[in-house]
PDB file of C-alpha atoms in Angstrom:
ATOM      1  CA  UNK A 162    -178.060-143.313  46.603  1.00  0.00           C
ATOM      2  CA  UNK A 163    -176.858-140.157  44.708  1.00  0.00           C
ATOM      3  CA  UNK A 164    -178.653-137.154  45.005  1.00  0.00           C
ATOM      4  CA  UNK A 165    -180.148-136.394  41.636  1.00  0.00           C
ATOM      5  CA  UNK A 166    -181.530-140.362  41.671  1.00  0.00           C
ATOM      6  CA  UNK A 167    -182.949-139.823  45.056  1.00  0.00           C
ATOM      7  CA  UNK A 168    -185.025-136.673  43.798  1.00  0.00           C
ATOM      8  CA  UNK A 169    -185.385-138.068  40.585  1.00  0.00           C
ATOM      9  CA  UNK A 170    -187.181-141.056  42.461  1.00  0.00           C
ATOM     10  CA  UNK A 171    -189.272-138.680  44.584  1.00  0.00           C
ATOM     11  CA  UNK A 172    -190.816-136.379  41.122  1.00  0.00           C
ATOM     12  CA  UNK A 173    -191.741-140.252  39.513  1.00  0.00           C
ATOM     13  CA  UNK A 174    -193.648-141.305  42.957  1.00  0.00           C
ATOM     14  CA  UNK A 175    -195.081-137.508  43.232  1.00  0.00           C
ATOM     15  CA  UNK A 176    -196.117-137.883  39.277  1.00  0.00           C
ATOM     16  CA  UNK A 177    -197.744-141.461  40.250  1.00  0.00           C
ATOM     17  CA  UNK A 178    -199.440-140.451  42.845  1.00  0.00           C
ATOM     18  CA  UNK A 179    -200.659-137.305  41.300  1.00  0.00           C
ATOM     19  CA  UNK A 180    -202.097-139.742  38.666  1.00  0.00           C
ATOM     20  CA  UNK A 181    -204.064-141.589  41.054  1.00  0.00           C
ATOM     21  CA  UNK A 182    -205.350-139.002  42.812  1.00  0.00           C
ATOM     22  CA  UNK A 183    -206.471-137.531  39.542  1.00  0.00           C
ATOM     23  CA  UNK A 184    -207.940-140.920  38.404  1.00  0.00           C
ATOM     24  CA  UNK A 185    -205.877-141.894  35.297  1.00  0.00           C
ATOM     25  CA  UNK A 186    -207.364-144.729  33.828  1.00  0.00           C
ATOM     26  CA  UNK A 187    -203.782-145.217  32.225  1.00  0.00           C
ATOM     27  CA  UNK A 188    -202.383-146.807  35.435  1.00  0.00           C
ATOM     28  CA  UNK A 189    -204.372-149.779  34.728  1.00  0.00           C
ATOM     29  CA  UNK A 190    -204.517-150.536  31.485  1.00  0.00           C
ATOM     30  CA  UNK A 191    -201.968-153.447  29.779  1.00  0.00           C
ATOM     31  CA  UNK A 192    -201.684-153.427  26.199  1.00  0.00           C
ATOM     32  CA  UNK A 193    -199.278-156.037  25.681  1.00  0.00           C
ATOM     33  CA  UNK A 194    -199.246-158.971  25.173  1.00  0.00           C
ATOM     34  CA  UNK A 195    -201.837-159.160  22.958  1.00  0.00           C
ATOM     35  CA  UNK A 196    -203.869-162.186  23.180  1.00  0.00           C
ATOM     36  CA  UNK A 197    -204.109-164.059  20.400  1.00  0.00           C
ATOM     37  CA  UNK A 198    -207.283-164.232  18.186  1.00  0.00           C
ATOM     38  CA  UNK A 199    -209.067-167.589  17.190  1.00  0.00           C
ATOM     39  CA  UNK A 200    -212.403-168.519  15.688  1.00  0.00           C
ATOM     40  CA  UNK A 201    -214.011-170.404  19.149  1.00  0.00           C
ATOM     41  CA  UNK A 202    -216.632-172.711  16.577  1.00  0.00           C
ATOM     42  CA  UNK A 203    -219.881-173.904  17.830  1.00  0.00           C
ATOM     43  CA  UNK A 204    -221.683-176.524  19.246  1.00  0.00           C
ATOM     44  CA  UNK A 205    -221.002-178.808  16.641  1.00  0.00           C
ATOM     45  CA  UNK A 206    -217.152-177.560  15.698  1.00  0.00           C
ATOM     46  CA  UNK A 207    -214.127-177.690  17.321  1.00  0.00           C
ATOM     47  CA  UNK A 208    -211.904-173.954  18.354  1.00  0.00           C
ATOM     48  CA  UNK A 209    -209.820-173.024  15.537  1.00  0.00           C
ATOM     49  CA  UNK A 210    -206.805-173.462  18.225  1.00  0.00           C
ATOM     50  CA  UNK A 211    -207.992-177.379  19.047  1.00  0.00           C
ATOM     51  CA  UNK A 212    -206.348-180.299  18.620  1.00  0.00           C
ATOM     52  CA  UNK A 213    -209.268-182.846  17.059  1.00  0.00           C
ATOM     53  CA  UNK A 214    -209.320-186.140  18.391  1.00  0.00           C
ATOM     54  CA  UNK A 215    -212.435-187.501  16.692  1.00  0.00           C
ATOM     55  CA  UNK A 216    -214.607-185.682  14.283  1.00  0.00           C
ATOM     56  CA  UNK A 217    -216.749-188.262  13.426  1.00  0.00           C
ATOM     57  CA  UNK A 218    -214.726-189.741  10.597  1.00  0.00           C
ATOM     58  CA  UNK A 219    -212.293-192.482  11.750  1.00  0.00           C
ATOM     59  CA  UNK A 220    -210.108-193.423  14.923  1.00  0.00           C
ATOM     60  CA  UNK A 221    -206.925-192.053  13.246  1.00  0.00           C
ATOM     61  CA  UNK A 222    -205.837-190.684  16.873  1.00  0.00           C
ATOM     62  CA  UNK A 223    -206.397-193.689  18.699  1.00  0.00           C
ATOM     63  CA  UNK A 224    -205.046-196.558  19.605  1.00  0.00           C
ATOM     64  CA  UNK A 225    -205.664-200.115  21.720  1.00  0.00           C
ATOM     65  CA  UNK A 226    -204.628-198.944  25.150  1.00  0.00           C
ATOM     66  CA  UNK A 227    -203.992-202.439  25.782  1.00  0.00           C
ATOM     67  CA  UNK A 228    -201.163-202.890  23.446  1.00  0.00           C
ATOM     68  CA  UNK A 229    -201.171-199.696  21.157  1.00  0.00           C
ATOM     69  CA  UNK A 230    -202.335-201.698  17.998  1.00  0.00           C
ATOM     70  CA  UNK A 231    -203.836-199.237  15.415  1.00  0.00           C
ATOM     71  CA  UNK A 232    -207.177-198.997  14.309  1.00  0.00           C
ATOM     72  CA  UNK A 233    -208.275-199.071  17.701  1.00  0.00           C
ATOM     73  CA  UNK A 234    -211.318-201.566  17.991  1.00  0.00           C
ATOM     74  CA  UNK A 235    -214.839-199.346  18.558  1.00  0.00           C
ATOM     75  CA  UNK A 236    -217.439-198.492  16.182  1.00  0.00           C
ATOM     76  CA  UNK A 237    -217.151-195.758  13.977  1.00  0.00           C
ATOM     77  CA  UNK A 238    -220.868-194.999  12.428  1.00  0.00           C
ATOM     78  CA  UNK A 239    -222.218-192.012  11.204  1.00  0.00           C
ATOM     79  CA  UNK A 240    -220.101-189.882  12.740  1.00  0.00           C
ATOM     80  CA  UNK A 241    -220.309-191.529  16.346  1.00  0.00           C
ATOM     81  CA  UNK A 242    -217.663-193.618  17.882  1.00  0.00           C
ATOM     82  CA  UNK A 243    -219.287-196.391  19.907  1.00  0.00           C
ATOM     83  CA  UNK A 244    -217.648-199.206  22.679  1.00  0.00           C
ATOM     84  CA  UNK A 245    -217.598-202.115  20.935  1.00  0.00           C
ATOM     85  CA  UNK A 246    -217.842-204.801  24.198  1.00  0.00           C
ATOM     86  CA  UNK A 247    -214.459-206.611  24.761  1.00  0.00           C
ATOM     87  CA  UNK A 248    -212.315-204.829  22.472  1.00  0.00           C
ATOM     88  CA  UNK A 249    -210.578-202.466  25.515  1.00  0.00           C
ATOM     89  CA  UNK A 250    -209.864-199.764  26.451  1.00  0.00           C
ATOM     90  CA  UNK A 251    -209.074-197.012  23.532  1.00  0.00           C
ATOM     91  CA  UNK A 252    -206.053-194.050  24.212  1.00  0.00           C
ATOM     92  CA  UNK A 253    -205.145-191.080  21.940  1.00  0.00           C
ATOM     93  CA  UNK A 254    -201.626-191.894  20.063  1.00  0.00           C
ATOM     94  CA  UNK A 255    -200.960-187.843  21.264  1.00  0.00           C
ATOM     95  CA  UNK A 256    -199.983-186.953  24.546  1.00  0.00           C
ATOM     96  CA  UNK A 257    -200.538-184.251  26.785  1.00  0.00           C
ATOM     97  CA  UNK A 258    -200.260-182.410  30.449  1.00  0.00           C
ATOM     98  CA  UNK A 259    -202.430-179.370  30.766  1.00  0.00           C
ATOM     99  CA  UNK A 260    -205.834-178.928  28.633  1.00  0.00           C
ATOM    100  CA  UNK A 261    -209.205-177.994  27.807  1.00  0.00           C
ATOM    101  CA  UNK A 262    -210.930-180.897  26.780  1.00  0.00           C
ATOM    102  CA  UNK A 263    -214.701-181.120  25.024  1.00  0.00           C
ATOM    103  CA  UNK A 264    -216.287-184.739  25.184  1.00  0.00           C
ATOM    104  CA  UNK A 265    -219.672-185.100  24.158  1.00  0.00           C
ATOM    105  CA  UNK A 266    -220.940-188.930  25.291  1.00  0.00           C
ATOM    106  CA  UNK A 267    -225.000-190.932  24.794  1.00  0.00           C
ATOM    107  CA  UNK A 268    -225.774-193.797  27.159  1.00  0.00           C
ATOM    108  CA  UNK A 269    -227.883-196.637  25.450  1.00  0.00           C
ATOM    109  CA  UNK A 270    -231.671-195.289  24.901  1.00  0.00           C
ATOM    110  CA  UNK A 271    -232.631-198.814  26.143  1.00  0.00           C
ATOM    111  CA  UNK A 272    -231.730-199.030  29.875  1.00  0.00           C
ATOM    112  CA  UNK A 273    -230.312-201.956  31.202  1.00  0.00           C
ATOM    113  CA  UNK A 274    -228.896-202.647  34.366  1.00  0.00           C
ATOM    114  CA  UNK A 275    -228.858-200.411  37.565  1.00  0.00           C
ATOM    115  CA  UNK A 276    -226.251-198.340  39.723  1.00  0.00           C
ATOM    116  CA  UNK A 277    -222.931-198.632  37.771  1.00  0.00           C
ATOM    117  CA  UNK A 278    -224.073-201.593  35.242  1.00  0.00           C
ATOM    118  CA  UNK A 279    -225.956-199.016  33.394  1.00  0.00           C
ATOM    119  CA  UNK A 280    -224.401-197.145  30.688  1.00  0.00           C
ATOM    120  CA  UNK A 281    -221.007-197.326  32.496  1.00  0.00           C
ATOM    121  CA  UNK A 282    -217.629-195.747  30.898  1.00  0.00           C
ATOM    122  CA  UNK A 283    -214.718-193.523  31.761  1.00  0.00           C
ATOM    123  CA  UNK A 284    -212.564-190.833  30.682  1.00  0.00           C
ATOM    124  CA  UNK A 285    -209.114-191.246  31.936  1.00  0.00           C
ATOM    125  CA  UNK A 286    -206.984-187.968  32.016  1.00  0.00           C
ATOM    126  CA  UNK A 287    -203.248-188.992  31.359  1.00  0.00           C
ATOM    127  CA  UNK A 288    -204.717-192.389  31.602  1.00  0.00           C
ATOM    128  CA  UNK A 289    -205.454-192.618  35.141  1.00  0.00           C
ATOM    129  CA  UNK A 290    -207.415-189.887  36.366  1.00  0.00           C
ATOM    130  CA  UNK A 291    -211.056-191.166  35.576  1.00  0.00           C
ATOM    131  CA  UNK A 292    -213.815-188.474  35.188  1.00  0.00           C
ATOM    132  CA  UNK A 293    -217.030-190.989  34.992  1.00  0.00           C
ATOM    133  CA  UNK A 294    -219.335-191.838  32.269  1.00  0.00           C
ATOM    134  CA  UNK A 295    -222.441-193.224  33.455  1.00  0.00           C
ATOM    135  CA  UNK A 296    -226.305-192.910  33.411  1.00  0.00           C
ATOM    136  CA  UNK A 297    -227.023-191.068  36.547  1.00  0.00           C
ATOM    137  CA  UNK A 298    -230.339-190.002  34.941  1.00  0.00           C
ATOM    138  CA  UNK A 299    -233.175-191.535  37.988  1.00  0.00           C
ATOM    139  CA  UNK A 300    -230.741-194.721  38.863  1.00  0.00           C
ATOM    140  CA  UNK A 301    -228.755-194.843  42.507  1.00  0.00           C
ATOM    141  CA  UNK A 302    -225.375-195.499  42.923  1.00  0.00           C
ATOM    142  CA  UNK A 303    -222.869-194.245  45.440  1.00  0.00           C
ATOM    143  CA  UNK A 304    -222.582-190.593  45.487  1.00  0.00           C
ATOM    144  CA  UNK A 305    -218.340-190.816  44.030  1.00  0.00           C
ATOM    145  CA  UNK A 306    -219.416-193.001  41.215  1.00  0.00           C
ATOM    146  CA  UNK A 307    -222.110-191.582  39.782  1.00  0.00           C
ATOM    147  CA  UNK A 308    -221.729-189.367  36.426  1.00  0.00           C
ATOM    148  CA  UNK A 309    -219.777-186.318  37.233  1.00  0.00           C
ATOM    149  CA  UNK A 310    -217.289-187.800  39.699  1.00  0.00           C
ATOM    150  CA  UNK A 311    -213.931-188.217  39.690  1.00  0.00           C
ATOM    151  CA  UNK A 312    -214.157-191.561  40.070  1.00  0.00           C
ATOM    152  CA  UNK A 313    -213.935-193.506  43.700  1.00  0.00           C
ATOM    153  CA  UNK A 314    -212.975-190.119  45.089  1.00  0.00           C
ATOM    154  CA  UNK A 315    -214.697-186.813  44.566  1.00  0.00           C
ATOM    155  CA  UNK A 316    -218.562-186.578  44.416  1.00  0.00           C
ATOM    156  CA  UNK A 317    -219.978-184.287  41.765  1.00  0.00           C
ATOM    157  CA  UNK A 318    -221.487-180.806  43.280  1.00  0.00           C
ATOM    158  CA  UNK A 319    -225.203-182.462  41.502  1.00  0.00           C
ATOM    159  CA  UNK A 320    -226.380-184.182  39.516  1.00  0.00           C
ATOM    160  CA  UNK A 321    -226.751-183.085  36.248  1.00  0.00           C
ATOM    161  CA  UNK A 322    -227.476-186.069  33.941  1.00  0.00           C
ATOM    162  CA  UNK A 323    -230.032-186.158  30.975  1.00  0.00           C
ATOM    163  CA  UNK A 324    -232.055-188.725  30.034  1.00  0.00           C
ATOM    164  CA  UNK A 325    -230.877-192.404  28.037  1.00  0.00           C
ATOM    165  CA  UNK A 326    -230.266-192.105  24.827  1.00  0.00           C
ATOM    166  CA  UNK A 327    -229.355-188.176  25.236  1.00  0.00           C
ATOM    167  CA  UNK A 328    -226.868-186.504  24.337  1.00  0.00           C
ATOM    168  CA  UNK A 329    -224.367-185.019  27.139  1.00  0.00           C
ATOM    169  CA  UNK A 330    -221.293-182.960  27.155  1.00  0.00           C
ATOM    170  CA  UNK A 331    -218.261-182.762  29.542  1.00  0.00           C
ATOM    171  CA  UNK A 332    -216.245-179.509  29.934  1.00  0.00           C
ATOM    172  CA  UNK A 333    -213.101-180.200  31.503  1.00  0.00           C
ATOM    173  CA  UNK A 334    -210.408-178.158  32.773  1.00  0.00           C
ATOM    174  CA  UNK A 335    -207.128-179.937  33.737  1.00  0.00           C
ATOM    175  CA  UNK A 336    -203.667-179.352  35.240  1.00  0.00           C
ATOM    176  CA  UNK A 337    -201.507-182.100  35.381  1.00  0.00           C
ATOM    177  CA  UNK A 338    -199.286-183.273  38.405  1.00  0.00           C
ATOM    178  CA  UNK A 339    -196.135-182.151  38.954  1.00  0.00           C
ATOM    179  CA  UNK A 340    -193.085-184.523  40.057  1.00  0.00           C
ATOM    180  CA  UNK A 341    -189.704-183.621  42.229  1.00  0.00           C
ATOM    181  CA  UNK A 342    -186.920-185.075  40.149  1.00  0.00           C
ATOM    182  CA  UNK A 343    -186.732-188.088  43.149  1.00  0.00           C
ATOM    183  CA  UNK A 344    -190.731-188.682  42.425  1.00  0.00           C
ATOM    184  CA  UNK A 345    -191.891-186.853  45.349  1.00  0.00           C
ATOM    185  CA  UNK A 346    -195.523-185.306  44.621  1.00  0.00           C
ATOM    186  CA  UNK A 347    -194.897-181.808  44.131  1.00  0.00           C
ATOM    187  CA  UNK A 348    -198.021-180.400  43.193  1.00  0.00           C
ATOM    188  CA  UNK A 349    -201.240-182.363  42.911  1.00  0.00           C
ATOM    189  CA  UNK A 350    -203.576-182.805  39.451  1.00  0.00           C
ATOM    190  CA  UNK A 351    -206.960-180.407  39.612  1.00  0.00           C
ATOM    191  CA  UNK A 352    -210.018-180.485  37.657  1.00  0.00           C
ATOM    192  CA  UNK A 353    -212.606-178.490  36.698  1.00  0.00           C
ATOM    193  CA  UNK A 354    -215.733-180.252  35.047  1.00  0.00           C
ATOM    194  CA  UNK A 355    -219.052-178.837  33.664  1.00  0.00           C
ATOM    195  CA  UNK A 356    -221.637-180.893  33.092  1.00  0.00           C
ATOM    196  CA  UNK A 357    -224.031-179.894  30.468  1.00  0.00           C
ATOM    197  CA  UNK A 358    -223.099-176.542  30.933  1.00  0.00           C
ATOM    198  CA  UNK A 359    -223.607-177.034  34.450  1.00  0.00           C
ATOM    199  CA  UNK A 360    -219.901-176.776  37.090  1.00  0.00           C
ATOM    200  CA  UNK A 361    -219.868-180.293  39.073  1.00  0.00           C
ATOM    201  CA  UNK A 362    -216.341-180.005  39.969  1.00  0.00           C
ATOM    202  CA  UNK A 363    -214.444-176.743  40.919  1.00  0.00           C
ATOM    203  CA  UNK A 364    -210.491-176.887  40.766  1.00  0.00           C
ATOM    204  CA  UNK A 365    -210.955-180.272  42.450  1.00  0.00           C
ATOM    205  CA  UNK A 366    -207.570-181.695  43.978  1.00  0.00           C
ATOM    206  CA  UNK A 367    -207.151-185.499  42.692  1.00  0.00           C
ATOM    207  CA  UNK A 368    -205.591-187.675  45.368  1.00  0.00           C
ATOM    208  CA  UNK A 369    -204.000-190.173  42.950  1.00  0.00           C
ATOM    209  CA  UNK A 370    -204.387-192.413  40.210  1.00  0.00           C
ATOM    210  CA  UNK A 371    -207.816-193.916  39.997  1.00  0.00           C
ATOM    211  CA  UNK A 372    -208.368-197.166  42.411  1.00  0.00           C
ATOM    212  CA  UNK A 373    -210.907-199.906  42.150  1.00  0.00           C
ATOM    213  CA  UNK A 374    -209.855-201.166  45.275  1.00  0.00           C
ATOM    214  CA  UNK A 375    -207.779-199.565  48.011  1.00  0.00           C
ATOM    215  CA  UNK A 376    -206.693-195.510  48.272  1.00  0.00           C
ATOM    216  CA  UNK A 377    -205.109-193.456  45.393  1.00  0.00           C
ATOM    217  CA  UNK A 378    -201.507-192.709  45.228  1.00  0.00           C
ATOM    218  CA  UNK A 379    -199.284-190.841  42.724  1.00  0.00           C
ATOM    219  CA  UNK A 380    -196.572-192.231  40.782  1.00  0.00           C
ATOM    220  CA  UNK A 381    -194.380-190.014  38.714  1.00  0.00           C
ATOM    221  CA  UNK A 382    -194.875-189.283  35.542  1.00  0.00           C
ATOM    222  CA  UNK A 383    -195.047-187.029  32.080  1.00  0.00           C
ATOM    223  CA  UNK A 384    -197.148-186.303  29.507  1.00  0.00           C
ATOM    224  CA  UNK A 385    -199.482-189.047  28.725  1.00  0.00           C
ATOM    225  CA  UNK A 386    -202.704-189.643  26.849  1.00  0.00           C
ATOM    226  CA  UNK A 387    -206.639-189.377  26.920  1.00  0.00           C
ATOM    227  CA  UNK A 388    -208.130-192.977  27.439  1.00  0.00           C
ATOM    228  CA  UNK A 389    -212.132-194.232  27.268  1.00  0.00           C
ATOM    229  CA  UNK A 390    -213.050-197.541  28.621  1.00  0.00           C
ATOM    230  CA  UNK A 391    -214.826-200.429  27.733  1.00  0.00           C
ATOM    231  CA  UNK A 392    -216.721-201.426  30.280  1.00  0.00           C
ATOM    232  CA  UNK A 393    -218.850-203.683  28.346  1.00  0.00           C
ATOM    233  CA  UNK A 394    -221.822-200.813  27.716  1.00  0.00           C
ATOM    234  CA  UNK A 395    -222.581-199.416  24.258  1.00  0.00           C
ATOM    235  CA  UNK A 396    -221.953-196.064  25.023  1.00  0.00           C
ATOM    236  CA  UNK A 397    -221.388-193.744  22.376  1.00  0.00           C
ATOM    237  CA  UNK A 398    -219.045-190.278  21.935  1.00  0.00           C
ATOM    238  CA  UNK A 399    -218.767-187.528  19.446  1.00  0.00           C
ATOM    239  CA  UNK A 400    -217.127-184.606  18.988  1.00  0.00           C
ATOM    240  CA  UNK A 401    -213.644-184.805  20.803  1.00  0.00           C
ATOM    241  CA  UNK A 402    -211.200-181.807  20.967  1.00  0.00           C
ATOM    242  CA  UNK A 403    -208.205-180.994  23.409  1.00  0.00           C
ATOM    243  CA  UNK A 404    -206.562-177.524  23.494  1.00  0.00           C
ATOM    244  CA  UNK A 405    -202.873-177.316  25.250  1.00  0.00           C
ATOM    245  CA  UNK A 406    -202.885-174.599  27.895  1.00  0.00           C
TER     246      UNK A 406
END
């Protein structure tokens, strides 16, 4: 190193540490990038940044998961989208990886059934990642199936579940898998859930695809979409927004 760089170097590590021995604020401040700005709505409207997925109007971003026919098959009614029993499984026609997602879900007021025949559904993340949807509210089931779960695998911290016929919300926070280009795993999905406000799942690692039978595994993929199951209960959903992170 020259001279004059070497000294140079010396009077901008003597000014820097002159600064913090003084305290400058300064040294810790970032101005840039500015984060953008965006109305964040309410309990009853959707981020100015989201992507809507049903407002309470029509199924315009869904489709039959089972063969992708448009409308998909549930009940639209007064602004609540509703499993209509043995109509299958419904996706979004949009796809995604990482996201925020807002799902507010009602299991029938009328109970019927016990463990997971009562008020069962699912939200599938990229299809196959299944955050459950059932009432957990005073009925027993095992611990990694109740409402909060990710389903077959990871327990929810507690339970959180309101009463039939209420009103819930999910909170998700999700980072999708990441594939070597030969299909090795090279980074597992995590989750992050809140259940009525309340965290159930904290940067959860999801071993795999969800299983009915037998262990998860991962199989490479990409982007894919938000599904909701029919599992033959008249559970009911509003308000449904995704924002890309």
């Amino acid at each position: 190193m020259k001279k004059q760089s070497f000294l140079l170097s010396l009077a901008i590590i003597g000014s820097l540490s002159a600064c913090v021995a003084q305290g400058d604020p300064k040294l810790s401040e970032q101005w840039k990038p500015v984060p953008p700005v965006i109305n964040p709505g309410s309990s009853a409207q959707a981020p100015s940044d989201a992507i809507v997925l049903f407002d309470g109007k029509n199924l315009s971003e869904w489709v039959s998961a089972k063969d992708g026919s448009s409308p998909a098959g549930w009940l639209v009614e007064n602004g609540i989208l509703t499993v209509k029993a043995g109509t299958g499984d419904i996706k979004t026609k949009q796809q995604f990886e990482d996201f925020q997602l807002h799902v507010e879900w009602r299991t029938p007021a009328k109970v019927e059934g016990d463990g997971q025949g009562r008020g069962n559904s699912g939200i599938f993340l990229m299809e196959q990642y299944e955050l459950q949807v059932l009432d957990s509210y005073g009925s027993t089931t095992y611990s990694n199936g109740q409402a909060g779960s990710i389903y077959k695998q990871t327990m929810p911290l507690v339970n959180a579940c309101k009463g039939p016929g209420e009103w819930q919300t999910y909170d998700v926070i999700f980072t999708a898998p990441r594939f070597h280009d030969n299909g090795m795993l090279k980074s597992p999905a995590k989750i992050t859930v809140l259940h009525n406000n309340i965290l159930v799942q904290n940067n959860t690692t999801i071993a795999g695809a969800t299983e009915y039978i037998g262990l998860a595994t991962y199989k490479k993929h990409g982007p894919l979409g938000i599904k909701l199951q029919d599992h033959g209960n008249p559970v009911s959903f509003r308000n449904i927004w995704l924002r890309k992170l």
